[in-house]
Structures are given as C-alpha cells and as structure tokens.
Amino acid sequence: MTLLLCAATARELAGLAPGFAPPGLPPLAVAPGGATDDPWPEMRLWPLPLRRGRALCCLTGVGPLNAALALGLALERARAEGTPVSVVCNAGLAGAFSLEDRPLRSLCLVREEIWPEYGLNDGRSVVAGAFGFPLWQPPGGAPVRDRLPLAGADVLGAGAAALPAVRSLTVAGVTASRERAEQLCRSYGADLENMEGFAVAYACARAGLPCVEARCVSNKVGPRARDEKDFAGALHALAGVLPALNCN
C-alpha cells in the first residue's frame, strides 16, 4: 500500500511530521505565503518513512482549485515513478463552528465533506439539488453534487482511529461574518470549515481511491476573539495525526 500524505502548506506538513526534511525543500516552518507553500511549477513527492511502511508527501497549496489540480498531478507523478497511490490522507488545520463541541487543538476524522458553494444560489442559500448539473455521475452510482462520504481509518489497516468523526465543509473564501457562520452551520450541520477537503476527496473519488481526512481545530469559524484561535498550538498538535491513525 502506498499512502499519499498531503497538506496545504509547508507549515502543516512540518506539523504532521516533525523533523521531516524533504530533500530540495528549505526548512518547512516558514511564514504563510512563503515560497515553500507553493507546489508549483513542479509537483514534488517526498518519501516519508513510517512505522508501518512508507508514505509519499506533497503540498497542494491553499484553496480548492490548488488542491484539485495538485492531487491530479501528484497521483500521475506517483504512477509515472512506479509507486501508484492506493490511499490518500489529507491533513491540516480547520476552523470549528463550536469550540465547545470541537475545542482548539483537538484532532478530528472527517467522514463527510461538503461544498456549500455548488448549486443554485437564490440570494439566501445555495441548493445543489435545484441545479440541473451534478459535478459527476459515476457509472452505476448516484450523482455527486455537494457532498462526498470519506473513508475511515480502516482503509489504512489501522482499525478504528481514536479520533471523533465529524462533518466538514470546504470554502474558497474563509468565513469572517457571524451571520454566514450561523447560516452554514444551520444549513449543513457541519462541525468544521476548511479550504481543500472537498477538492481532495473529489479528486480521489474520480480516481477510484479512498480518501482519509484528519483535521486539527485552529480557530473558531467567523469572528473570533484572541482566545478563540491558536494556530501555533494546532500546528504542533498535528503531530498526533499519524499516531492516531496507527501509521507512525
């Protein structure tokens, strides 16, 4: 089994694998927007030794467009190099709609991804089912619109992971208003908000690969006070993802 471990930014990859120094990449703990956060112009894959085998690591870049394009390139690169991917693990930070339910620095296993921006927008909400075009109609399967189920940790041969299962939604624009945060939470029943999850899961679905997604809560969705965010702490807590999935 070849695991592809992907993260949006170099700092998230550094949090997932402390001490990991991919050849040809400067130190990973760089400021957001630094050159090492950009996977282009060339998709690079770095081998990461694990207790249970080996993974390939890649950076997707931030946002759904970067994530979808990067996954396609990474999967093709791995195939061309003779190490075709059999399962993808997408991990990184996310905002929580309720810090009481999902506290800062807590790790979660995403079991459903939602894209709340696909469908018919009537000015108040977006309804995917009212739009005549699904994203994709798999042969013999139900049309894919704005929701995708994700695999559990069992596909890694790990059994049930000691992480709570959550529902997450993916946005291209981070929610900064209380009204939008409440509307998204109410409409979709989501626990978390991220910027790459649905795109990675969709690329995996189109490729016929299981996708596992783990997130660490770094902030409250919407306006937040100083004590409602801890990006540094969440990056540090990402080190618990691979052990929780029994990969390291």
PDB file of C-alpha atoms in Angstrom:
ATOM      1  CA  MET A   1       0.000   0.000   0.000  1.00  0.00           C
ATOM      2  CA  THR A   2       1.300   3.430  -0.951  1.00  0.00           C
ATOM      3  CA  LEU A   3      -0.080   6.267   1.165  1.00  0.00           C
ATOM      4  CA  LEU A   4      -0.096   9.788  -0.226  1.00  0.00           C
ATOM      5  CA  LEU A   5       0.005  12.274   2.642  1.00  0.00           C
ATOM      6  CA  CYS A   6      -0.989  15.748   1.520  1.00  0.00           C
ATOM      7  CA  ALA A   7      -1.144  19.095   3.284  1.00  0.00           C
ATOM      8  CA  ALA A   8      -1.984  22.555   2.007  1.00  0.00           C
ATOM      9  CA  THR A   9       1.068  24.342   3.379  1.00  0.00           C
ATOM     10  CA  ALA A  10       4.633  23.602   4.368  1.00  0.00           C
ATOM     11  CA  ARG A  11       3.894  24.501   7.989  1.00  0.00           C
ATOM     12  CA  GLU A  12       1.096  21.915   8.143  1.00  0.00           C
ATOM     13  CA  LEU A  13       3.373  19.264   6.644  1.00  0.00           C
ATOM     14  CA  ALA A  14       6.022  20.174   9.236  1.00  0.00           C
ATOM     15  CA  GLY A  15       3.407  19.758  11.978  1.00  0.00           C
ATOM     16  CA  LEU A  16       2.331  16.364  10.673  1.00  0.00           C
ATOM     17  CA  ALA A  17       5.878  15.028  10.501  1.00  0.00           C
ATOM     18  CA  PRO A  18       8.107  16.915  12.971  1.00  0.00           C
ATOM     19  CA  GLY A  19      11.737  16.790  11.972  1.00  0.00           C
ATOM     20  CA  PHE A  20      10.940  15.690   8.437  1.00  0.00           C
ATOM     21  CA  ALA A  21      13.227  17.485   5.977  1.00  0.00           C
ATOM     22  CA  PRO A  22      12.350  16.700   2.367  1.00  0.00           C
ATOM     23  CA  PRO A  23      15.398  16.921   0.087  1.00  0.00           C
ATOM     24  CA  GLY A  24      15.453  20.064  -2.008  1.00  0.00           C
ATOM     25  CA  LEU A  25      12.958  21.910   0.210  1.00  0.00           C
ATOM     26  CA  PRO A  26      14.055  24.678   2.596  1.00  0.00           C
ATOM     27  CA  PRO A  27      13.070  24.367   6.280  1.00  0.00           C
ATOM     28  CA  LEU A  28       9.326  23.835   6.424  1.00  0.00           C
ATOM     29  CA  ALA A  29       8.447  26.180   9.279  1.00  0.00           C
ATOM     30  CA  VAL A  30       8.040  29.251   7.121  1.00  0.00           C
ATOM     31  CA  ALA A  31       5.560  32.104   7.188  1.00  0.00           C
ATOM     32  CA  PRO A  32       2.257  31.668   5.315  1.00  0.00           C
ATOM     33  CA  GLY A  33       2.632  32.670   1.694  1.00  0.00           C
ATOM     34  CA  GLY A  34       6.338  31.811   1.638  1.00  0.00           C
ATOM     35  CA  ALA A  35       7.837  30.194  -1.424  1.00  0.00           C
ATOM     36  CA  THR A  36       7.737  26.718   0.097  1.00  0.00           C
ATOM     37  CA  ASP A  37       3.951  26.858   0.401  1.00  0.00           C
ATOM     38  CA  ASP A  38       3.670  26.862  -3.412  1.00  0.00           C
ATOM     39  CA  PRO A  39       3.712  23.407  -5.053  1.00  0.00           C
ATOM     40  CA  TRP A  40       4.163  24.900  -8.487  1.00  0.00           C
ATOM     41  CA  PRO A  41       5.693  24.947 -11.051  1.00  0.00           C
ATOM     42  CA  GLU A  42       6.598  21.313 -10.412  1.00  0.00           C
ATOM     43  CA  MET A  43       4.734  18.804  -8.294  1.00  0.00           C
ATOM     44  CA  ARG A  44       7.237  17.171  -5.951  1.00  0.00           C
ATOM     45  CA  LEU A  45       6.723  13.992  -3.946  1.00  0.00           C
ATOM     46  CA  TRP A  46       8.873  13.236  -0.912  1.00  0.00           C
ATOM     47  CA  PRO A  47       9.139   9.763   0.669  1.00  0.00           C
ATOM     48  CA  LEU A  48       8.364   9.674   4.385  1.00  0.00           C
ATOM     49  CA  PRO A  49       9.315   6.509   6.319  1.00  0.00           C
ATOM     50  CA  LEU A  50       6.584   5.300   8.651  1.00  0.00           C
ATOM     51  CA  ARG A  51       6.386   2.620  11.301  1.00  0.00           C
ATOM     52  CA  ARG A  52       4.014   0.761   9.019  1.00  0.00           C
ATOM     53  CA  GLY A  53       5.552   1.198   5.593  1.00  0.00           C
ATOM     54  CA  ARG A  54       6.254   4.376   3.675  1.00  0.00           C
ATOM     55  CA  ALA A  55       4.282   7.391   2.558  1.00  0.00           C
ATOM     56  CA  LEU A  56       4.723   9.934  -0.177  1.00  0.00           C
ATOM     57  CA  CYS A  57       4.198  13.559   0.860  1.00  0.00           C
ATOM     58  CA  CYS A  58       3.064  16.510  -1.228  1.00  0.00           C
ATOM     59  CA  LEU A  59       1.932  20.102  -0.822  1.00  0.00           C
ATOM     60  CA  THR A  60      -1.324  21.055  -2.503  1.00  0.00           C
ATOM     61  CA  GLY A  61      -1.327  24.798  -1.963  1.00  0.00           C
ATOM     62  CA  VAL A  62      -4.246  26.634  -0.350  1.00  0.00           C
ATOM     63  CA  GLY A  63      -7.827  26.517  -1.635  1.00  0.00           C
ATOM     64  CA  PRO A  64      -9.992  24.084  -3.610  1.00  0.00           C
ATOM     65  CA  LEU A  65      -8.570  24.893  -7.047  1.00  0.00           C
ATOM     66  CA  ASN A  66      -4.970  24.326  -5.960  1.00  0.00           C
ATOM     67  CA  ALA A  67      -5.955  21.159  -4.097  1.00  0.00           C
ATOM     68  CA  ALA A  68      -7.794  19.547  -7.013  1.00  0.00           C
ATOM     69  CA  LEU A  69      -5.031  20.354  -9.511  1.00  0.00           C
ATOM     70  CA  ALA A  70      -2.279  19.250  -7.147  1.00  0.00           C
ATOM     71  CA  LEU A  71      -3.929  15.912  -6.403  1.00  0.00           C
ATOM     72  CA  GLY A  72      -4.231  15.118 -10.088  1.00  0.00           C
ATOM     73  CA  LEU A  73      -0.574  15.960 -10.649  1.00  0.00           C
ATOM     74  CA  ALA A  74       0.580  14.062  -7.564  1.00  0.00           C
ATOM     75  CA  LEU A  75      -1.319  10.903  -8.471  1.00  0.00           C
ATOM     76  CA  GLU A  76       0.036  10.985 -12.024  1.00  0.00           C
ATOM     77  CA  ARG A  77       3.589  11.658 -10.804  1.00  0.00           C
ATOM     78  CA  ALA A  78       3.423   8.739  -8.377  1.00  0.00           C
ATOM     79  CA  ARG A  79       2.132   6.426 -11.112  1.00  0.00           C
ATOM     80  CA  ALA A  80       4.838   7.546 -13.546  1.00  0.00           C
ATOM     81  CA  GLU A  81       7.537   6.943 -10.927  1.00  0.00           C
ATOM     82  CA  GLY A  82       6.343   3.376 -10.332  1.00  0.00           C
ATOM     83  CA  THR A  83       4.712   3.959  -6.925  1.00  0.00           C
ATOM     84  CA  PRO A  84       0.992   4.268  -7.699  1.00  0.00           C
ATOM     85  CA  VAL A  85      -1.035   5.589  -4.772  1.00  0.00           C
ATOM     86  CA  SER A  86      -3.558   3.274  -3.117  1.00  0.00           C
ATOM     87  CA  VAL A  87      -4.945   5.625  -0.430  1.00  0.00           C
ATOM     88  CA  VAL A  88      -4.765   9.377   0.211  1.00  0.00           C
ATOM     89  CA  CYS A  89      -4.608  11.051   3.622  1.00  0.00           C
ATOM     90  CA  ASN A  90      -5.371  14.777   3.625  1.00  0.00           C
ATOM     91  CA  ALA A  91      -4.497  16.531   6.882  1.00  0.00           C
ATOM     92  CA  GLY A  92      -4.246  20.070   8.162  1.00  0.00           C
ATOM     93  CA  LEU A  93      -5.931  22.804  10.157  1.00  0.00           C
ATOM     94  CA  ALA A  94      -9.612  23.759  10.192  1.00  0.00           C
ATOM     95  CA  GLY A  95     -11.999  26.134  11.908  1.00  0.00           C
ATOM     96  CA  ALA A  96     -14.741  24.820  14.205  1.00  0.00           C
ATOM     97  CA  PHE A  97     -18.271  26.197  14.272  1.00  0.00           C
ATOM     98  CA  SER A  98     -18.468  25.430  18.010  1.00  0.00           C
ATOM     99  CA  LEU A  99     -15.377  25.402  20.200  1.00  0.00           C
ATOM    100  CA  GLU A 100     -17.448  23.813  22.943  1.00  0.00           C
ATOM    101  CA  ASP A 101     -18.036  20.767  20.760  1.00  0.00           C
ATOM    102  CA  ARG A 102     -14.640  20.816  18.990  1.00  0.00           C
ATOM    103  CA  PRO A 103     -12.096  22.591  21.201  1.00  0.00           C
ATOM    104  CA  LEU A 104      -8.945  24.248  19.958  1.00  0.00           C
ATOM    105  CA  ARG A 105      -6.102  21.820  19.150  1.00  0.00           C
ATOM    106  CA  SER A 106      -8.456  18.817  19.031  1.00  0.00           C
ATOM    107  CA  LEU A 107      -7.972  16.253  16.258  1.00  0.00           C
ATOM    108  CA  CYS A 108     -10.913  15.020  14.184  1.00  0.00           C
ATOM    109  CA  LEU A 109     -11.547  12.442  11.468  1.00  0.00           C
ATOM    110  CA  VAL A 110     -13.721  13.851   8.673  1.00  0.00           C
ATOM    111  CA  ARG A 111     -16.345  11.358   7.489  1.00  0.00           C
ATOM    112  CA  GLU A 112     -18.217  13.674   5.076  1.00  0.00           C
ATOM    113  CA  GLU A 113     -17.085  16.642   3.001  1.00  0.00           C
ATOM    114  CA  ILE A 114     -19.496  19.321   1.765  1.00  0.00           C
ATOM    115  CA  TRP A 115     -19.099  22.006  -0.878  1.00  0.00           C
ATOM    116  CA  PRO A 116     -21.704  24.643   0.089  1.00  0.00           C
ATOM    117  CA  GLU A 117     -20.905  26.844  -2.915  1.00  0.00           C
ATOM    118  CA  TYR A 118     -22.137  24.456  -5.642  1.00  0.00           C
ATOM    119  CA  GLY A 119     -25.734  24.659  -6.838  1.00  0.00           C
ATOM    120  CA  LEU A 120     -28.469  27.234  -7.367  1.00  0.00           C
ATOM    121  CA  ASN A 121     -27.948  30.439  -5.366  1.00  0.00           C
ATOM    122  CA  ASP A 122     -31.229  32.258  -4.703  1.00  0.00           C
ATOM    123  CA  GLY A 123     -29.565  35.075  -2.789  1.00  0.00           C
ATOM    124  CA  ARG A 124     -30.149  33.474   0.579  1.00  0.00           C
ATOM    125  CA  SER A 125     -28.733  29.979   0.232  1.00  0.00           C
ATOM    126  CA  VAL A 126     -27.226  27.563  -2.281  1.00  0.00           C
ATOM    127  CA  VAL A 127     -29.255  24.456  -3.139  1.00  0.00           C
ATOM    128  CA  ALA A 128     -27.311  21.780  -5.001  1.00  0.00           C
ATOM    129  CA  GLY A 129     -30.365  19.630  -5.735  1.00  0.00           C
ATOM    130  CA  ALA A 130     -32.108  22.515  -7.536  1.00  0.00           C
ATOM    131  CA  PHE A 131     -29.275  22.774 -10.064  1.00  0.00           C
ATOM    132  CA  GLY A 132     -29.627  20.593 -13.158  1.00  0.00           C
ATOM    133  CA  PHE A 133     -25.980  19.603 -13.445  1.00  0.00           C
ATOM    134  CA  PRO A 134     -24.258  17.286 -10.970  1.00  0.00           C
ATOM    135  CA  LEU A 135     -20.498  17.523 -10.639  1.00  0.00           C
ATOM    136  CA  TRP A 136     -20.142  13.920 -11.729  1.00  0.00           C
ATOM    137  CA  GLN A 137     -22.222  10.838 -12.401  1.00  0.00           C
ATOM    138  CA  PRO A 138     -20.153   7.725 -11.633  1.00  0.00           C
ATOM    139  CA  PRO A 139     -21.120   4.649 -13.694  1.00  0.00           C
ATOM    140  CA  GLY A 140     -23.885   2.860 -11.842  1.00  0.00           C
ATOM    141  CA  GLY A 141     -23.689   5.281  -8.910  1.00  0.00           C
ATOM    142  CA  ALA A 142     -25.570   8.249  -7.533  1.00  0.00           C
ATOM    143  CA  PRO A 143     -24.730  11.706  -8.896  1.00  0.00           C
ATOM    144  CA  VAL A 144     -22.199  13.699  -6.919  1.00  0.00           C
ATOM    145  CA  ARG A 145     -23.328  17.235  -6.148  1.00  0.00           C
ATOM    146  CA  ASP A 146     -22.275  18.955  -2.943  1.00  0.00           C
ATOM    147  CA  ARG A 147     -21.485  16.041  -0.607  1.00  0.00           C
ATOM    148  CA  LEU A 148     -18.939  13.236  -0.524  1.00  0.00           C
ATOM    149  CA  PRO A 149     -18.509  10.475   2.073  1.00  0.00           C
ATOM    150  CA  LEU A 150     -14.927   9.789   3.132  1.00  0.00           C
ATOM    151  CA  ALA A 151     -13.212   6.586   4.114  1.00  0.00           C
ATOM    152  CA  GLY A 152     -12.462   5.693   7.708  1.00  0.00           C
ATOM    153  CA  ALA A 153      -9.098   4.785   9.185  1.00  0.00           C
ATOM    154  CA  ASP A 154      -9.784   1.101   8.484  1.00  0.00           C
ATOM    155  CA  VAL A 155      -8.603   1.562   4.888  1.00  0.00           C
ATOM    156  CA  LEU A 156      -5.128   2.166   6.327  1.00  0.00           C
ATOM    157  CA  GLY A 157      -5.294  -1.227   8.006  1.00  0.00           C
ATOM    158  CA  ALA A 158      -5.475   0.571  11.313  1.00  0.00           C
ATOM    159  CA  GLY A 159      -8.939  -0.304  12.553  1.00  0.00           C
ATOM    160  CA  ALA A 160     -10.971   2.416  14.255  1.00  0.00           C
ATOM    161  CA  ALA A 161      -8.938   5.540  14.886  1.00  0.00           C
ATOM    162  CA  ALA A 162      -9.175   7.209  18.263  1.00  0.00           C
ATOM    163  CA  LEU A 163     -10.482  10.398  16.662  1.00  0.00           C
ATOM    164  CA  PRO A 164     -14.047  11.752  16.765  1.00  0.00           C
ATOM    165  CA  ALA A 165     -15.885  11.634  13.450  1.00  0.00           C
ATOM    166  CA  VAL A 166     -17.033  14.990  12.085  1.00  0.00           C
ATOM    167  CA  ARG A 167     -18.631  16.611   9.062  1.00  0.00           C
ATOM    168  CA  SER A 168     -16.633  19.363   7.341  1.00  0.00           C
ATOM    169  CA  LEU A 169     -17.359  21.842   4.585  1.00  0.00           C
ATOM    170  CA  THR A 170     -14.937  23.355   2.093  1.00  0.00           C
ATOM    171  CA  VAL A 171     -14.943  27.008   1.068  1.00  0.00           C
ATOM    172  CA  ALA A 172     -12.909  29.166  -1.283  1.00  0.00           C
ATOM    173  CA  GLY A 173     -13.449  32.207   0.957  1.00  0.00           C
ATOM    174  CA  VAL A 174     -12.865  31.861   4.694  1.00  0.00           C
ATOM    175  CA  THR A 175     -15.982  32.759   6.683  1.00  0.00           C
ATOM    176  CA  ALA A 176     -15.445  36.039   8.516  1.00  0.00           C
ATOM    177  CA  SER A 177     -19.005  37.004   9.491  1.00  0.00           C
ATOM    178  CA  ARG A 178     -21.140  35.640  12.301  1.00  0.00           C
ATOM    179  CA  GLU A 179     -24.216  35.591  10.055  1.00  0.00           C
ATOM    180  CA  ARG A 180     -22.577  33.424   7.404  1.00  0.00           C
ATOM    181  CA  ALA A 181     -21.094  31.102  10.018  1.00  0.00           C
ATOM    182  CA  GLU A 182     -24.517  30.576  11.574  1.00  0.00           C
ATOM    183  CA  GLN A 183     -26.147  30.053   8.169  1.00  0.00           C
ATOM    184  CA  LEU A 184     -23.565  27.461   7.085  1.00  0.00           C
ATOM    185  CA  CYS A 185     -23.783  25.594  10.371  1.00  0.00           C
ATOM    186  CA  ARG A 186     -27.582  25.619  10.323  1.00  0.00           C
ATOM    187  CA  SER A 187     -27.914  24.594   6.659  1.00  0.00           C
ATOM    188  CA  TYR A 188     -25.316  21.833   6.569  1.00  0.00           C
ATOM    189  CA  GLY A 189     -24.884  20.652  10.135  1.00  0.00           C
ATOM    190  CA  ALA A 190     -21.133  20.921   9.704  1.00  0.00           C
ATOM    191  CA  ASP A 191     -18.624  20.776  12.528  1.00  0.00           C
ATOM    192  CA  LEU A 192     -15.618  22.226  10.680  1.00  0.00           C
ATOM    193  CA  GLU A 193     -14.692  24.579   7.847  1.00  0.00           C
ATOM    194  CA  ASN A 194     -11.620  24.046   5.652  1.00  0.00           C
ATOM    195  CA  MET A 195     -10.370  25.107   2.212  1.00  0.00           C
ATOM    196  CA  GLU A 196      -9.198  21.889   0.487  1.00  0.00           C
ATOM    197  CA  GLY A 197     -11.078  18.862   1.801  1.00  0.00           C
ATOM    198  CA  PHE A 198     -13.872  18.506  -0.748  1.00  0.00           C
ATOM    199  CA  ALA A 199     -11.479  19.090  -3.656  1.00  0.00           C
ATOM    200  CA  VAL A 200      -9.077  16.386  -2.452  1.00  0.00           C
ATOM    201  CA  ALA A 201     -11.934  13.975  -1.756  1.00  0.00           C
ATOM    202  CA  TYR A 202     -13.440  14.653  -5.188  1.00  0.00           C
ATOM    203  CA  ALA A 203     -10.127  14.075  -6.968  1.00  0.00           C
ATOM    204  CA  CYS A 204      -9.801  10.794  -5.079  1.00  0.00           C
ATOM    205  CA  ALA A 205     -13.347   9.752  -5.967  1.00  0.00           C
ATOM    206  CA  ARG A 206     -12.717  10.412  -9.653  1.00  0.00           C
ATOM    207  CA  ALA A 207      -9.516   8.339  -9.419  1.00  0.00           C
ATOM    208  CA  GLY A 208     -11.264   5.500  -7.564  1.00  0.00           C
ATOM    209  CA  LEU A 209      -9.133   5.955  -4.424  1.00  0.00           C
ATOM    210  CA  PRO A 210     -10.187   6.035  -0.769  1.00  0.00           C
ATOM    211  CA  CYS A 211      -9.599   9.368   0.953  1.00  0.00           C
ATOM    212  CA  VAL A 212      -8.966   9.773   4.668  1.00  0.00           C
ATOM    213  CA  GLU A 213      -9.071  13.297   6.100  1.00  0.00           C
ATOM    214  CA  ALA A 214      -7.843  14.418   9.523  1.00  0.00           C
ATOM    215  CA  ARG A 215      -8.102  17.972  10.839  1.00  0.00           C
ATOM    216  CA  CYS A 216      -6.892  19.868  13.874  1.00  0.00           C
ATOM    217  CA  VAL A 217      -9.009  22.758  15.157  1.00  0.00           C
ATOM    218  CA  SER A 218      -7.077  26.033  14.951  1.00  0.00           C
ATOM    219  CA  ASN A 219      -9.818  28.650  15.314  1.00  0.00           C
ATOM    220  CA  LYS A 220     -13.498  29.427  15.618  1.00  0.00           C
ATOM    221  CA  VAL A 221     -15.329  29.937  12.322  1.00  0.00           C
ATOM    222  CA  GLY A 222     -16.352  33.559  11.814  1.00  0.00           C
ATOM    223  CA  PRO A 223     -15.264  36.491  14.000  1.00  0.00           C
ATOM    224  CA  ARG A 224     -13.094  35.257  16.856  1.00  0.00           C
ATOM    225  CA  ALA A 225     -11.517  36.687  19.958  1.00  0.00           C
ATOM    226  CA  ARG A 226      -7.860  36.194  20.775  1.00  0.00           C
ATOM    227  CA  ASP A 227      -8.640  33.153  22.935  1.00  0.00           C
ATOM    228  CA  GLU A 228     -10.706  31.583  20.116  1.00  0.00           C
ATOM    229  CA  LYS A 229      -7.717  30.822  17.902  1.00  0.00           C
ATOM    230  CA  ASP A 230      -4.411  29.023  18.352  1.00  0.00           C
ATOM    231  CA  PHE A 231      -2.704  28.363  15.039  1.00  0.00           C
ATOM    232  CA  ALA A 232       0.709  27.617  16.553  1.00  0.00           C
ATOM    233  CA  GLY A 233      -0.790  25.156  19.033  1.00  0.00           C
ATOM    234  CA  ALA A 234      -2.857  23.449  16.344  1.00  0.00           C
ATOM    235  CA  LEU A 235       0.177  23.062  14.083  1.00  0.00           C
ATOM    236  CA  HIS A 236       2.031  21.436  16.967  1.00  0.00           C
ATOM    237  CA  ALA A 237      -0.928  19.136  17.701  1.00  0.00           C
ATOM    238  CA  LEU A 238      -0.907  17.856  14.102  1.00  0.00           C
ATOM    239  CA  ALA A 239       1.946  15.585  15.198  1.00  0.00           C
ATOM    240  CA  GLY A 240      -0.742  13.363  16.736  1.00  0.00           C
ATOM    241  CA  VAL A 241      -2.474  12.591  13.424  1.00  0.00           C
ATOM    242  CA  LEU A 242      -0.263   9.760  12.135  1.00  0.00           C
ATOM    243  CA  PRO A 243      -0.035   8.021  15.529  1.00  0.00           C
ATOM    244  CA  ALA A 244      -3.822   8.300  15.921  1.00  0.00           C
ATOM    245  CA  LEU A 245      -4.214   6.618  12.533  1.00  0.00           C
ATOM    246  CA  ASN A 246      -1.713   3.934  13.657  1.00  0.00           C
ATOM    247  CA  CYS A 247       0.635   4.945  10.842  1.00  0.00           C
ATOM    248  CA  ASN A 248       3.548   6.064  12.991  1.00  0.00           C
TER     249      ASN A 248
END
